[in-house]
C-alpha positions as CSV (number, residue, x, y, z in Angstrom):
1,X,-44.8,-71.7,-100.1
2,X,-45.0,-69.6,-102.8
3,X,-42.9,-66.0,-103.2
4,X,-44.4,-62.8,-103.4
5,X,-44.2,-61.4,-106.7
6,X,-42.8,-58.3,-105.4
7,X,-39.3,-56.3,-105.9
8,X,-39.3,-56.7,-102.2
9,X,-38.3,-60.3,-102.6
10,X,-34.7,-61.2,-103.1
11,X,-35.5,-63.9,-105.5
12,X,-37.3,-61.1,-107.9
13,X,-34.8,-58.5,-107.5
14,X,-31.8,-60.6,-108.7
15,X,-33.9,-61.7,-111.5
16,X,-33.3,-58.5,-113.2
17,X,-30.3,-58.3,-115.6
18,X,-29.5,-54.8,-114.5
19,X,-29.6,-55.1,-111.1
20,X,-27.3,-58.7,-111.4
21,X,-24.9,-56.3,-113.0
22,X,-24.7,-54.0,-110.2
23,X,-24.2,-56.7,-107.8
24,X,-21.5,-58.0,-110.1
25,X,-19.8,-54.3,-109.9
26,X,-20.1,-54.1,-106.1
27,X,-18.1,-57.6,-105.6
28,X,-15.0,-55.5,-106.3
29,X,-15.8,-53.1,-103.3
30,X,-17.4,-50.2,-102.0
31,X,-18.6,-47.7,-105.1
32,X,-19.9,-44.1,-105.5
33,X,-23.1,-44.2,-107.9
34,X,-21.1,-42.4,-110.8
35,X,-18.5,-45.2,-110.6
36,X,-21.6,-47.7,-110.8
37,X,-22.6,-46.1,-113.5
38,X,-19.8,-46.1,-115.8
39,X,-19.1,-49.8,-115.1
40,X,-22.9,-50.9,-115.8
41,X,-23.3,-48.3,-119.0
42,X,-27.1,-47.3,-117.5
43,X,-28.2,-43.7,-116.8
44,X,-27.9,-42.5,-113.0
45,X,-31.5,-42.7,-112.7
46,X,-31.9,-46.0,-113.6
47,X,-28.9,-47.5,-111.5
48,X,-30.6,-45.4,-108.7
49,X,-33.5,-46.9,-109.0
50,X,-32.1,-50.6,-109.3
51,X,-30.1,-49.8,-106.1
52,X,-33.3,-48.5,-104.4
53,X,-34.7,-51.9,-104.9
54,X,-31.3,-53.9,-103.8
55,X,-31.4,-52.0,-101.2
56,X,-35.0,-52.6,-99.7
57,X,-34.4,-56.3,-99.9
58,X,-30.8,-55.9,-97.8
59,X,-28.6,-56.9,-101.0
60,X,-26.7,-53.6,-101.0
61,X,-25.8,-50.9,-98.0
62,X,-25.3,-47.2,-98.5
63,X,-23.7,-44.7,-96.9
64,X,-22.9,-41.0,-96.9
65,X,-19.3,-39.9,-97.7
66,X,-20.1,-36.1,-97.6
67,X,-22.1,-35.5,-100.2
68,X,-21.7,-38.8,-101.9
69,X,-23.5,-42.2,-101.5
70,X,-21.3,-45.0,-101.6
71,X,-23.1,-48.6,-102.0
72,X,-21.6,-51.9,-101.1
73,X,-22.8,-55.3,-101.5
74,X,-24.5,-57.1,-98.4
75,X,-24.3,-60.9,-99.6
76,X,-25.4,-62.3,-96.3
77,X,-28.9,-61.6,-97.8
78,X,-28.2,-63.9,-100.6
79,X,-28.9,-66.9,-98.1
80,X,-32.0,-67.4,-99.3
81,X,-31.3,-68.1,-102.9
82,X,-28.2,-69.9,-102.4
83,X,-30.2,-72.3,-100.2
84,X,-32.9,-72.8,-103.0
85,X,-30.0,-73.2,-105.7
86,X,-28.4,-75.5,-103.3
87,X,-31.5,-78.1,-103.2
88,X,-31.0,-78.2,-107.1
89,X,-27.1,-78.8,-106.6
90,X,-27.9,-81.8,-104.4
91,X,-30.4,-83.3,-106.7
92,X,-27.8,-82.9,-109.7
93,X,-24.7,-84.5,-108.1
94,X,-27.0,-87.2,-106.6
95,X,-28.2,-87.8,-110.4
96,X,-24.7,-87.8,-111.4
97,X,-23.2,-89.8,-108.8
98,X,-25.9,-92.5,-110.0
99,X,-24.8,-92.2,-113.6
100,X,-21.5,-92.9,-112.6
101,X,-22.4,-95.8,-110.7
102,X,-23.8,-97.3,-113.5
103,X,-20.7,-96.7,-115.8
104,X,-18.6,-98.4,-113.4
105,X,-20.9,-101.2,-113.2
106,X,-21.4,-101.2,-116.9
107,X,-17.2,-101.1,-117.3
108,X,-17.1,-103.9,-114.6
109,X,-19.4,-105.8,-117.0
110,X,-17.5,-105.5,-119.9
111,X,-14.3,-106.3,-118.1
112,X,-15.6,-109.6,-116.5
113,X,-17.2,-110.9,-120.1
114,X,-13.6,-110.3,-121.7
115,X,-11.8,-113.0,-119.4
């Protein structure tokens, strides 16, 4: 099934290096926009634009604290990405297991020929 080519898609949202940096910053906990700006070295309008995209796909949540807006990670919305990557992880692990089995067989053959 093809994914939509929009920023309303989790895959495309995390495909941007700046948005990934913002997610990394929010791993440590809830932060105000000003703190995020300092941590990622981008302008406030850029950070706000990226936070809007991340919010639209559900990866961050915002709450008001007086005049400030505090953002926090909503990692449960990364599940589609996790599930997709897990397929490839299983395939790689299966191949590594087959390589390990092959190497063990070669080792046994080498041990048998030396006796």
